[in-house]
Structure formats: structure tokens, C-alpha cells
Amino acid sequence: MSIHTYNSDSIQSLGILGGVRAKPASIGLENHNHTFIEILANAIDEHREGYGNEIIITKWLDRSISVQDYGRSVPMDKNSEGEYAYKKVFDELWSGGKYNNNESDGQYQFSLGTNGVGATGTNYTSDFFECKAINSNGYVYSIRYEKGIQVGELVKKRHHLDYHGTIIHWLPSTEVFRGEQEIETDFIKETLKNQAIVNQGLKFTFINQISNEEEIYYYEKGVIDYIEEVSRGNHFTEIMQLKAETKGKEKNEETPFKFKAEISFVFNREIQYMKYFHNSSLLEHGGTPETYIKQGFTKAIDHLLKDRYTKGEKRVTFEDVRDSLIVISNSYSTISLYTDQTKKKMESKFVQEYMTQFLREKLEVYFVENPLEAQKIAEQILINKRSREKAERTRLDVKRKLQSSVNNITNRIDGFINCKSKDNSQTELYIVEGKSALGSTKQGRNAEFQAIYALRGKILNCLKADYDKIFKNDIIVDLIKLLGCGIEIKSKYNKDLHTFDLDKLRWSKVIITTDADIDGFHIRTLLLTVLYRLVPSLIESGKIYIAESPLYEITQKDQTFFAYTDKEKEAIVKNSKGKVTIQRSKGLGENTAEMMWETTMNPETRKLVQIVKEDVERTQHYFELFLGDDLQGRKQYIEENLHAYIEAGLES
């Protein structure tokens, strides 16, 4: 057994470079993709200062990345103290030219990269890192690092180029990022799109040498153009942009900072969308902007609705507002308000209080100055609110109705006859047409694995009905209970009702059995509509069947044949010797138990039609055509196809 000693000689120092490579998260680099954000941020900051309107990003064949801007170029030469500036930028943490940005004459006042970590951190965590700086004085500077260590000297040459700027080229190290090296193309594209949104007039060109593709991300009007894109023309108000600018400080801080924001929004009936940026960084985790948007809009709209509420009605919530709101907050500050180096969340009590009050006041003015738009907004938000409240009442009612287990309700569901087996891979549920069919199916079934649910009363057309009406229908509620798998809800107001779990289905087959007449086909269609609306996955997974009932009973002496189509009838008659008796089949309730078993319930002789996944789209089309609200489509279908039905009827 080995003994490990721990003494003074056990203490090691990785050094700054080694420490960063061993633990990049210690300086806020959460992964290899993050290096792209850090380098791109510096290029964007140059544009913000008024230098350069295009940034070119290239993904090379070796999976390395380069970012080229047309700014003033990063300083590379010696400063007044005889120190090389490039070493401070690329080889020294917490160094940079943006630390005085909170001063009145400071540069990069609203910059994305401020902490002096990004470039050095990227250098330290890359297999190679190169910088080429083309300045306006006619010189181009080049430097190269490998795994954070400078290779060779700074190269300075004359140039005759007609542009200036900086090119950073690097390849993240697999040693640092646990095998990850290639910055994902989708991540690059998403980042460039987001930056194009909040950097109006800045063009991002992405060249992918691997796929030989080139894409441009550019919004001439910035956020305004992007909201138009998101809304897809579905908004019922004009796109508004509220601009705020202030200066202040946190309660326990001495130094004030500048803050400005643009809140762009529009109302619509279909889309909800919120996005927050701070100093161009997408705030994936929200924070202060999420709070002031929520509070500001809710307070202003609640004030708008004060004379529209009914007596005793509850007040509006942000959920009701959000359902019809597309909003983007794009803010900037002269000091970092991020909660950490990942820049995914910002927090400021001062900003929150100021912006909440600002939004409330500006929105109330907007409503007064635009009464027609205010009326549309009020009406839509009230629709959202009352729909949500109605959905909540439905949810509670449905939860109460469906909470009983099938074992507890077996004896309490009218028309249900259970089977003996509890093996879900073998059991079958027959849904039959009315209590008249219950007797013959009960006597004709195999009671070991075949259960029966006899429908009673009229089935609701579920395609047109809202959920509140659907779940007031006892037939449907009982059917859902018997299935045992829950329901699937697509409505934005009833998401909590989505309890579907295919594994909890109590039956291997759900078999619809109706008379072979017009009324039977109508009931079959309504049943399929129920299943399509509430449990479509049962159709997609092949659990739903239709048991075909014979159209004709043909007897010859002591033999009996059943025909399910006219063609089958003709074939039986043709092959029969002697006199035959043809009788139109009776309804299910008039069949004998032996006939039910032979024609409809015996797995060896019955005819089942499986409703398979491939039928779903076609089924959806015809459900909506025949049972939905498209009156014009239904009329057109009848006009185009009526003659075929008439001809078929005459032939029969």
C-alpha cells in the first residue's frame, strides 16, 4: 500500500498561463465557443466608436476562426514607458483600453468587451493565436502565439493597403476544452444574427471555407427590422421604440454610471417573443431587463383596463400581456452590470426602478395619444386574460374528473364492461354504438381480454368545440378515463392539461365498432375526431382500429357467409351452387353472440382496419374540411365531387 505524503514540497504553482489553461472558467471562459464572443466583442466595439461598418468572420479548413474588422487596429508598438502594447493586450490579464469608459471623456463608453480578459484568455486557451494589425500610418504588425507562448518577434512591415483594422486568427485548444475545438457553425450564425439585430447598420459576413458558403447578417434599421421579421406582418399596432437615458448609482456605491436603453415592441394576436440585450450581449438569463419589462408593461396596461374590468374581476397579469407582445430591450451602461463574465444576466436595482417607472409613464402617454391602438391592445389583452382564466377553470375541472384511476371507476362508468386480464399488451377495448349493441358484444366477446364501452347519447363534434365544452361531455370524459393515457393539449392556454403518457394506455388495441350504415359511419367519424383532437399520438402509434361489420349475410342450405363489400357479395353468389338467400346485415344489437364473435371479435376471423401514422395528415385534412369551420372549402368540395357520389349511388 503506497503512502502519499503532503508537505511543503507538495505545493505547486501553475502560473497565470498554466492556471488559465487548466481552469479557463476561473476567468469566465465557460467553453471554446465563448472565445468567439470575446474576440467578436472587440471588433464590434470599434464599430460602436464609429470605425468600420463590416466585420468578416471566416471558418477555415482546419476549423480555426478569424475575425477581421475595419477599425483603428489594435495598438502593437511600444508605449511611452517602453512597453509593447500588444503584450498588455494579448499576454496580460486585466489590461485594456476600456477602463476609463465611465469618465466623461472616456472611449468605448458603451462597450461589449470591457474587462481586459477576453483577448488574453483566448490566446492562453488556444493551440495558436495570431494577430495582424493594419494601422493608418502605413504599417502592418504581426505576432503569433502557440498555447499562450509567443513564437518569434513582433513583425513590422510597410503596407500600401487602402484599409486599416485588425485580424485575429485562432484555434481553441482541445487540451483546455476537453476535446472540444471546433466552434460550432450554428453558434457562430446565431451570434452574428443577434449582433446584427442590435448593431444597426453593421454588416457581418460569414465565410465558411469548409462548406464553401457565405452568409451576410445585416439589419439596416436594426431592432425595428428584426421585429418586422418576427411578427411576419401579424401585428395590429405600429412598431414602437421608446428611448431612455439616465445617470445614477446603486444605493451602496459612490460612483455614478450612465445608462441608456431602447425598448422596441409591437402587439399581435399570435406571437409572443421577448429578447434582452445589454451592451450587445444577449441576456439568456434575463435579470433586470426582464423585470422592468414585466413590471412596466403590466402596470401600464392594468391602468389602461381599469374602466374595462367587470365588477369583481381579477386584474391583468404579465402572462396575459406577454401572450400578444413582441418586445426587445437593448440597453447599454458605462460600467459592467453583468453578474459574471459569461454576460448572460445583468442586475441593477437602480436601473430596474428607473426603467419600470419610465416604461409605465411612456406607455400611458402612448395609450392616450393613440386611442385606436390602445383600444385594440385592451381588447386583445382582455381576451387573453379571460381565455387564460377559463382555461384554468377547465384545467381544474378536468383534473378533478380524470384523477380517478380506472380500477376505481370501473363500476361507475355507465356502459362499460371490463375484462379479466390486466396485461396491457393483450387487452382490447371495443367502443360500440349504443346500449343496443352491448348485449350481443358482451355475450360474443372473449371476456378474458376484451372489454366493452357502449356509447350513450350524442357525441360532441370535438373539432369545433373549445376544451371547456369538450370536458363537460360525460361520454368523452369517461372514454379518456378508460384509455388511461391522459390527453394531449395544443392550446397555449391549456398547456397544464397535457398529461399524455403512451405507456399508461390500458389497451393494446382500441377498436371502434359501429353499424354499417350512414349513422354508424357518422358516429365512427365523430369518435375518430375525439381521438384526433385529444390523443392524436394513439393514431400515430397505430393503436386505433375500426372493426368492419358485414354488409350482407348470405345463406345456402346450412351454410352462412358474410360479405363486407358488394364485390365480396357478388363473388360469394357467383361461386355458390344452388339457391342463396341474401339479407342485408342487421344492426349490431340484433346480431347473435355467435355472429358477433365470428364477424367482429374473433382475432382469427374479424376484419380490422388499422388507422396508421400515414393516415394522420390526410385524416386531419378531411376532419377539418368536413367538420371544421371552413365553410367555403366544404362548399367547393361538394361542388367538385357531388357528381361522383350521385353516380356511385345510382350504380349501387
mmCIF file with all atom_site columns, C-alpha atoms in Angstrom, residues 478-619:
data_model
loop_
_atom_site.group_PDB
_atom_site.id
_atom_site.type_symbol
_atom_site.label_atom_id
_atom_site.label_alt_id
_atom_site.label_comp_id
_atom_site.label_asym_id
_atom_site.label_entity_id
_atom_site.label_seq_id
_atom_site.pdbx_PDB_ins_code
_atom_site.Cartn_x
_atom_site.Cartn_y
_atom_site.Cartn_z
_atom_site.occupancy
_atom_site.B_iso_or_equiv
_atom_site.pdbx_formal_charge
_atom_site.auth_seq_id
_atom_site.auth_comp_id
_atom_site.auth_asym_id
_atom_site.auth_atom_id
_atom_site.pdbx_PDB_model_num
ATOM 1   C CA . ASP A 1 478 ? -65.426 8.576   -19.463 1.00 0.00 ? 478 ASP A CA 1
ATOM 2   C CA . LEU A 1 479 ? -63.648 7.477   -22.643 1.00 0.00 ? 479 LEU A CA 1
ATOM 3   C CA . ILE A 1 480 ? -60.485 9.360   -21.660 1.00 0.00 ? 480 ILE A CA 1
ATOM 4   C CA . LYS A 1 481 ? -60.634 7.774   -18.210 1.00 0.00 ? 481 LYS A CA 1
ATOM 5   C CA . LEU A 1 482 ? -60.929 4.322   -19.759 1.00 0.00 ? 482 LEU A CA 1
ATOM 6   C CA . LEU A 1 483 ? -57.990 4.887   -22.097 1.00 0.00 ? 483 LEU A CA 1
ATOM 7   C CA . GLY A 1 484 ? -55.869 5.786   -19.064 1.00 0.00 ? 484 GLY A CA 1
ATOM 8   C CA . CYS A 1 485 ? -53.122 7.577   -21.020 1.00 0.00 ? 485 CYS A CA 1
ATOM 9   C CA . GLY A 1 486 ? -54.118 11.198  -20.330 1.00 0.00 ? 486 GLY A CA 1
ATOM 10  C CA . ILE A 1 487 ? -54.655 13.837  -23.003 1.00 0.00 ? 487 ILE A CA 1
ATOM 11  C CA . GLU A 1 488 ? -52.631 15.963  -25.418 1.00 0.00 ? 488 GLU A CA 1
ATOM 12  C CA . ILE A 1 489 ? -53.388 19.676  -25.443 1.00 0.00 ? 489 ILE A CA 1
ATOM 13  C CA . LYS A 1 490 ? -52.011 22.114  -28.037 1.00 0.00 ? 490 LYS A CA 1
ATOM 14  C CA . SER A 1 491 ? -53.679 25.307  -26.820 1.00 0.00 ? 491 SER A CA 1
ATOM 15  C CA . LYS A 1 492 ? -51.324 27.914  -25.318 1.00 0.00 ? 492 LYS A CA 1
ATOM 16  C CA . TYR A 1 493 ? -53.855 28.476  -22.536 1.00 0.00 ? 493 TYR A CA 1
ATOM 17  C CA . ASN A 1 494 ? -54.208 24.787  -21.599 1.00 0.00 ? 494 ASN A CA 1
ATOM 18  C CA . LYS A 1 495 ? -50.612 23.559  -21.529 1.00 0.00 ? 495 LYS A CA 1
ATOM 19  C CA . ASP A 1 496 ? -51.031 22.218  -17.990 1.00 0.00 ? 496 ASP A CA 1
ATOM 20  C CA . LEU A 1 497 ? -53.630 19.754  -19.272 1.00 0.00 ? 497 LEU A CA 1
ATOM 21  C CA . HIS A 1 498 ? -51.018 17.990  -21.403 1.00 0.00 ? 498 HIS A CA 1
ATOM 22  C CA . THR A 1 499 ? -50.693 14.792  -19.354 1.00 0.00 ? 499 THR A CA 1
ATOM 23  C CA . PHE A 1 500 ? -50.321 12.254  -22.149 1.00 0.00 ? 500 PHE A CA 1
ATOM 24  C CA . ASP A 1 501 ? -48.224 9.139   -21.495 1.00 0.00 ? 501 ASP A CA 1
ATOM 25  C CA . LEU A 1 502 ? -48.482 6.350   -24.077 1.00 0.00 ? 502 LEU A CA 1
ATOM 26  C CA . ASP A 1 503 ? -47.056 3.810   -21.631 1.00 0.00 ? 503 ASP A CA 1
ATOM 27  C CA . LYS A 1 504 ? -50.136 4.244   -19.441 1.00 0.00 ? 504 LYS A CA 1
ATOM 28  C CA . LEU A 1 505 ? -52.564 3.204   -22.185 1.00 0.00 ? 505 LEU A CA 1
ATOM 29  C CA . ARG A 1 506 ? -54.529 0.248   -20.758 1.00 0.00 ? 506 ARG A CA 1
ATOM 30  C CA . TRP A 1 507 ? -55.221 -1.430  -24.093 1.00 0.00 ? 507 TRP A CA 1
ATOM 31  C CA . SER A 1 508 ? -53.168 -2.954  -26.896 1.00 0.00 ? 508 SER A CA 1
ATOM 32  C CA . LYS A 1 509 ? -55.963 -2.057  -29.312 1.00 0.00 ? 509 LYS A CA 1
ATOM 33  C CA . VAL A 1 510 ? -58.812 0.448   -29.214 1.00 0.00 ? 510 VAL A CA 1
ATOM 34  C CA . ILE A 1 511 ? -61.440 -0.848  -31.653 1.00 0.00 ? 511 ILE A CA 1
ATOM 35  C CA . ILE A 1 512 ? -64.317 1.285   -32.934 1.00 0.00 ? 512 ILE A CA 1
ATOM 36  C CA . THR A 1 513 ? -67.339 -0.858  -33.819 1.00 0.00 ? 513 THR A CA 1
ATOM 37  C CA . THR A 1 514 ? -70.439 0.701   -35.384 1.00 0.00 ? 514 THR A CA 1
ATOM 38  C CA . ASP A 1 515 ? -73.300 -0.340  -37.655 1.00 0.00 ? 515 ASP A CA 1
ATOM 39  C CA . ALA A 1 516 ? -72.513 -0.454  -41.366 1.00 0.00 ? 516 ALA A CA 1
ATOM 40  C CA . ASP A 1 517 ? -74.891 2.391   -42.224 1.00 0.00 ? 517 ASP A CA 1
ATOM 41  C CA . ILE A 1 518 ? -74.840 6.172   -42.512 1.00 0.00 ? 518 ILE A CA 1
ATOM 42  C CA . ASP A 1 519 ? -75.494 6.719   -38.822 1.00 0.00 ? 519 ASP A CA 1
ATOM 43  C CA . GLY A 1 520 ? -72.769 4.250   -37.915 1.00 0.00 ? 520 GLY A CA 1
ATOM 44  C CA . PHE A 1 521 ? -70.247 5.948   -40.184 1.00 0.00 ? 521 PHE A CA 1
ATOM 45  C CA . HIS A 1 522 ? -71.168 9.312   -38.680 1.00 0.00 ? 522 HIS A CA 1
ATOM 46  C CA . ILE A 1 523 ? -70.564 8.025   -35.150 1.00 0.00 ? 523 ILE A CA 1
ATOM 47  C CA . ARG A 1 524 ? -67.282 6.474   -36.285 1.00 0.00 ? 524 ARG A CA 1
ATOM 48  C CA . THR A 1 525 ? -66.155 9.807   -37.713 1.00 0.00 ? 525 THR A CA 1
ATOM 49  C CA . LEU A 1 526 ? -67.060 11.696  -34.545 1.00 0.00 ? 526 LEU A CA 1
ATOM 50  C CA . LEU A 1 527 ? -65.164 9.145   -32.431 1.00 0.00 ? 527 LEU A CA 1
ATOM 51  C CA . LEU A 1 528 ? -62.084 9.476   -34.600 1.00 0.00 ? 528 LEU A CA 1
ATOM 52  C CA . THR A 1 529 ? -62.400 13.238  -34.228 1.00 0.00 ? 529 THR A CA 1
ATOM 53  C CA . VAL A 1 530 ? -62.376 12.889  -30.429 1.00 0.00 ? 530 VAL A CA 1
ATOM 54  C CA . LEU A 1 531 ? -59.228 10.765  -30.586 1.00 0.00 ? 531 LEU A CA 1
ATOM 55  C CA . TYR A 1 532 ? -57.579 13.037  -33.153 1.00 0.00 ? 532 TYR A CA 1
ATOM 56  C CA . ARG A 1 533 ? -58.238 16.132  -31.038 1.00 0.00 ? 533 ARG A CA 1
ATOM 57  C CA . LEU A 1 534 ? -57.356 14.758  -27.591 1.00 0.00 ? 534 LEU A CA 1
ATOM 58  C CA . VAL A 1 535 ? -54.970 11.815  -28.139 1.00 0.00 ? 535 VAL A CA 1
ATOM 59  C CA . PRO A 1 536 ? -53.531 12.055  -31.693 1.00 0.00 ? 536 PRO A CA 1
ATOM 60  C CA . SER A 1 537 ? -50.488 10.005  -30.691 1.00 0.00 ? 537 SER A CA 1
ATOM 61  C CA . LEU A 1 538 ? -52.729 6.947   -30.348 1.00 0.00 ? 538 LEU A CA 1
ATOM 62  C CA . ILE A 1 539 ? -53.477 7.261   -34.058 1.00 0.00 ? 539 ILE A CA 1
ATOM 63  C CA . GLU A 1 540 ? -49.822 7.877   -34.919 1.00 0.00 ? 540 GLU A CA 1
ATOM 64  C CA . SER A 1 541 ? -48.681 4.878   -32.865 1.00 0.00 ? 541 SER A CA 1
ATOM 65  C CA . GLY A 1 542 ? -51.173 2.529   -34.537 1.00 0.00 ? 542 GLY A CA 1
ATOM 66  C CA . LYS A 1 543 ? -53.363 1.835   -31.506 1.00 0.00 ? 543 LYS A CA 1
ATOM 67  C CA . ILE A 1 544 ? -56.693 2.754   -33.123 1.00 0.00 ? 544 ILE A CA 1
ATOM 68  C CA . TYR A 1 545 ? -58.663 0.253   -35.232 1.00 0.00 ? 545 TYR A CA 1
ATOM 69  C CA . ILE A 1 546 ? -62.026 0.056   -36.939 1.00 0.00 ? 546 ILE A CA 1
ATOM 70  C CA . ALA A 1 547 ? -63.856 -3.279  -36.875 1.00 0.00 ? 547 ALA A CA 1
ATOM 71  C CA . GLU A 1 548 ? -65.638 -3.756  -40.177 1.00 0.00 ? 548 GLU A CA 1
ATOM 72  C CA . SER A 1 549 ? -69.191 -5.004  -39.874 1.00 0.00 ? 549 SER A CA 1
ATOM 73  C CA . PRO A 1 550 ? -70.531 -7.213  -42.674 1.00 0.00 ? 550 PRO A CA 1
ATOM 74  C CA . LEU A 1 551 ? -72.961 -5.622  -45.111 1.00 0.00 ? 551 LEU A CA 1
ATOM 75  C CA . TYR A 1 552 ? -74.641 -8.874  -46.129 1.00 0.00 ? 552 TYR A CA 1
ATOM 76  C CA . GLU A 1 553 ? -75.496 -12.225 -44.614 1.00 0.00 ? 553 GLU A CA 1
ATOM 77  C CA . ILE A 1 554 ? -75.724 -14.922 -47.342 1.00 0.00 ? 554 ILE A CA 1
ATOM 78  C CA . THR A 1 555 ? -77.172 -18.350 -46.585 1.00 0.00 ? 555 THR A CA 1
ATOM 79  C CA . GLN A 1 556 ? -77.228 -21.501 -48.687 1.00 0.00 ? 556 GLN A CA 1
ATOM 80  C CA . LYS A 1 557 ? -78.826 -24.518 -47.103 1.00 0.00 ? 557 LYS A CA 1
ATOM 81  C CA . ASP A 1 558 ? -76.978 -24.909 -43.802 1.00 0.00 ? 558 ASP A CA 1
ATOM 82  C CA . GLN A 1 559 ? -74.050 -22.619 -44.698 1.00 0.00 ? 559 GLN A CA 1
ATOM 83  C CA . THR A 1 560 ? -73.756 -18.918 -43.840 1.00 0.00 ? 560 THR A CA 1
ATOM 84  C CA . PHE A 1 561 ? -71.374 -16.425 -45.466 1.00 0.00 ? 561 PHE A CA 1
ATOM 85  C CA . PHE A 1 562 ? -70.698 -12.784 -44.645 1.00 0.00 ? 562 PHE A CA 1
ATOM 86  C CA . ALA A 1 563 ? -69.817 -10.166 -47.247 1.00 0.00 ? 563 ALA A CA 1
ATOM 87  C CA . TYR A 1 564 ? -68.208 -6.869  -46.244 1.00 0.00 ? 564 TYR A CA 1
ATOM 88  C CA . THR A 1 565 ? -68.499 -5.255  -49.699 1.00 0.00 ? 565 THR A CA 1
ATOM 89  C CA . ASP A 1 566 ? -70.686 -5.553  -52.775 1.00 0.00 ? 566 ASP A CA 1
ATOM 90  C CA . LYS A 1 567 ? -67.805 -7.207  -54.618 1.00 0.00 ? 567 LYS A CA 1
ATOM 91  C CA . GLU A 1 568 ? -67.491 -9.854  -51.920 1.00 0.00 ? 568 GLU A CA 1
ATOM 92  C CA . LYS A 1 569 ? -71.244 -10.460 -52.114 1.00 0.00 ? 569 LYS A CA 1
ATOM 93  C CA . GLU A 1 570 ? -71.097 -10.922 -55.886 1.00 0.00 ? 570 GLU A CA 1
ATOM 94  C CA . ALA A 1 571 ? -68.146 -13.309 -55.591 1.00 0.00 ? 571 ALA A CA 1
ATOM 95  C CA . ILE A 1 572 ? -69.919 -15.450 -52.969 1.00 0.00 ? 572 ILE A CA 1
ATOM 96  C CA . VAL A 1 573 ? -73.110 -15.639 -55.043 1.00 0.00 ? 573 VAL A CA 1
ATOM 97  C CA . LYS A 1 574 ? -71.153 -16.489 -58.177 1.00 0.00 ? 574 LYS A CA 1
ATOM 98  C CA . ASN A 1 575 ? -69.314 -19.357 -56.509 1.00 0.00 ? 575 ASN A CA 1
ATOM 99  C CA . SER A 1 576 ? -72.410 -20.743 -54.797 1.00 0.00 ? 576 SER A CA 1
ATOM 100 C CA . LYS A 1 577 ? -74.254 -23.746 -56.232 1.00 0.00 ? 577 LYS A CA 1
ATOM 101 C CA . GLY A 1 578 ? -77.927 -23.614 -55.851 1.00 0.00 ? 578 GLY A CA 1
ATOM 102 C CA . LYS A 1 579 ? -80.286 -21.092 -54.359 1.00 0.00 ? 579 LYS A CA 1
ATOM 103 C CA . VAL A 1 580 ? -78.911 -18.477 -51.945 1.00 0.00 ? 580 VAL A CA 1
ATOM 104 C CA . THR A 1 581 ? -80.664 -16.077 -49.599 1.00 0.00 ? 581 THR A CA 1
ATOM 105 C CA . ILE A 1 582 ? -79.169 -12.592 -49.340 1.00 0.00 ? 582 ILE A CA 1
ATOM 106 C CA . GLN A 1 583 ? -80.081 -10.454 -46.373 1.00 0.00 ? 583 GLN A CA 1
ATOM 107 C CA . ARG A 1 584 ? -78.802 -7.016  -45.524 1.00 0.00 ? 584 ARG A CA 1
ATOM 108 C CA . SER A 1 585 ? -76.992 -7.321  -42.192 1.00 0.00 ? 585 SER A CA 1
ATOM 109 C CA . LYS A 1 586 ? -78.845 -6.140  -39.133 1.00 0.00 ? 586 LYS A CA 1
ATOM 110 C CA . GLY A 1 587 ? -77.513 -3.643  -36.647 1.00 0.00 ? 587 GLY A CA 1
ATOM 111 C CA . LEU A 1 588 ? -75.012 -4.825  -34.077 1.00 0.00 ? 588 LEU A CA 1
ATOM 112 C CA . GLY A 1 589 ? -77.695 -5.011  -31.425 1.00 0.00 ? 589 GLY A CA 1
ATOM 113 C CA . GLU A 1 590 ? -79.686 -7.541  -33.479 1.00 0.00 ? 590 GLU A CA 1
ATOM 114 C CA . ASN A 1 591 ? -76.769 -9.898  -34.094 1.00 0.00 ? 591 ASN A CA 1
ATOM 115 C CA . THR A 1 592 ? -76.435 -13.142 -32.224 1.00 0.00 ? 592 THR A CA 1
ATOM 116 C CA . ALA A 1 593 ? -73.489 -13.663 -29.894 1.00 0.00 ? 593 ALA A CA 1
ATOM 117 C CA . GLU A 1 594 ? -72.084 -16.284 -32.297 1.00 0.00 ? 594 GLU A CA 1
ATOM 118 C CA . MET A 1 595 ? -72.282 -13.880 -35.222 1.00 0.00 ? 595 MET A CA 1
ATOM 119 C CA . MET A 1 596 ? -70.597 -11.080 -33.227 1.00 0.00 ? 596 MET A CA 1
ATOM 120 C CA . TRP A 1 597 ? -67.741 -13.376 -32.291 1.00 0.00 ? 597 TRP A CA 1
ATOM 121 C CA . GLU A 1 598 ? -67.247 -14.708 -35.789 1.00 0.00 ? 598 GLU A CA 1
ATOM 122 C CA . THR A 1 599 ? -67.526 -11.444 -37.731 1.00 0.00 ? 599 THR A CA 1
ATOM 123 C CA . THR A 1 600 ? -66.286 -8.773  -35.339 1.00 0.00 ? 600 THR A CA 1
ATOM 124 C CA . MET A 1 601 ? -64.480 -10.071 -32.259 1.00 0.00 ? 601 MET A CA 1
ATOM 125 C CA . ASN A 1 602 ? -62.624 -13.288 -33.084 1.00 0.00 ? 602 ASN A CA 1
ATOM 126 C CA . PRO A 1 603 ? -58.964 -12.322 -33.747 1.00 0.00 ? 603 PRO A CA 1
ATOM 127 C CA . GLU A 1 604 ? -58.781 -15.168 -36.287 1.00 0.00 ? 604 GLU A CA 1
ATOM 128 C CA . THR A 1 605 ? -61.752 -14.166 -38.441 1.00 0.00 ? 605 THR A CA 1
ATOM 129 C CA . ARG A 1 606 ? -62.553 -10.493 -37.804 1.00 0.00 ? 606 ARG A CA 1
ATOM 130 C CA . LYS A 1 607 ? -61.563 -7.708  -40.167 1.00 0.00 ? 607 LYS A CA 1
ATOM 131 C CA . LEU A 1 608 ? -59.779 -4.770  -38.515 1.00 0.00 ? 608 LEU A CA 1
ATOM 132 C CA . VAL A 1 609 ? -58.656 -1.623  -40.308 1.00 0.00 ? 609 VAL A CA 1
ATOM 133 C CA . GLN A 1 610 ? -55.712 -0.024  -38.523 1.00 0.00 ? 610 GLN A CA 1
ATOM 134 C CA . ILE A 1 611 ? -55.597 3.769   -38.549 1.00 0.00 ? 611 ILE A CA 1
ATOM 135 C CA . VAL A 1 612 ? -51.870 4.153   -39.196 1.00 0.00 ? 612 VAL A CA 1
ATOM 136 C CA . LYS A 1 613 ? -49.452 7.070   -38.947 1.00 0.00 ? 613 LYS A CA 1
ATOM 137 C CA . GLU A 1 614 ? -49.515 7.683   -42.706 1.00 0.00 ? 614 GLU A CA 1
ATOM 138 C CA . ASP A 1 615 ? -53.239 8.460   -42.467 1.00 0.00 ? 615 ASP A CA 1
ATOM 139 C CA . VAL A 1 616 ? -52.816 11.301  -39.980 1.00 0.00 ? 616 VAL A CA 1
ATOM 140 C CA . GLU A 1 617 ? -52.242 14.215  -42.397 1.00 0.00 ? 617 GLU A CA 1
ATOM 141 C CA . ARG A 1 618 ? -54.999 13.045  -44.739 1.00 0.00 ? 618 ARG A CA 1
ATOM 142 C CA . THR A 1 619 ? -57.302 12.461  -41.776 1.00 0.00 ? 619 THR A CA 1
#
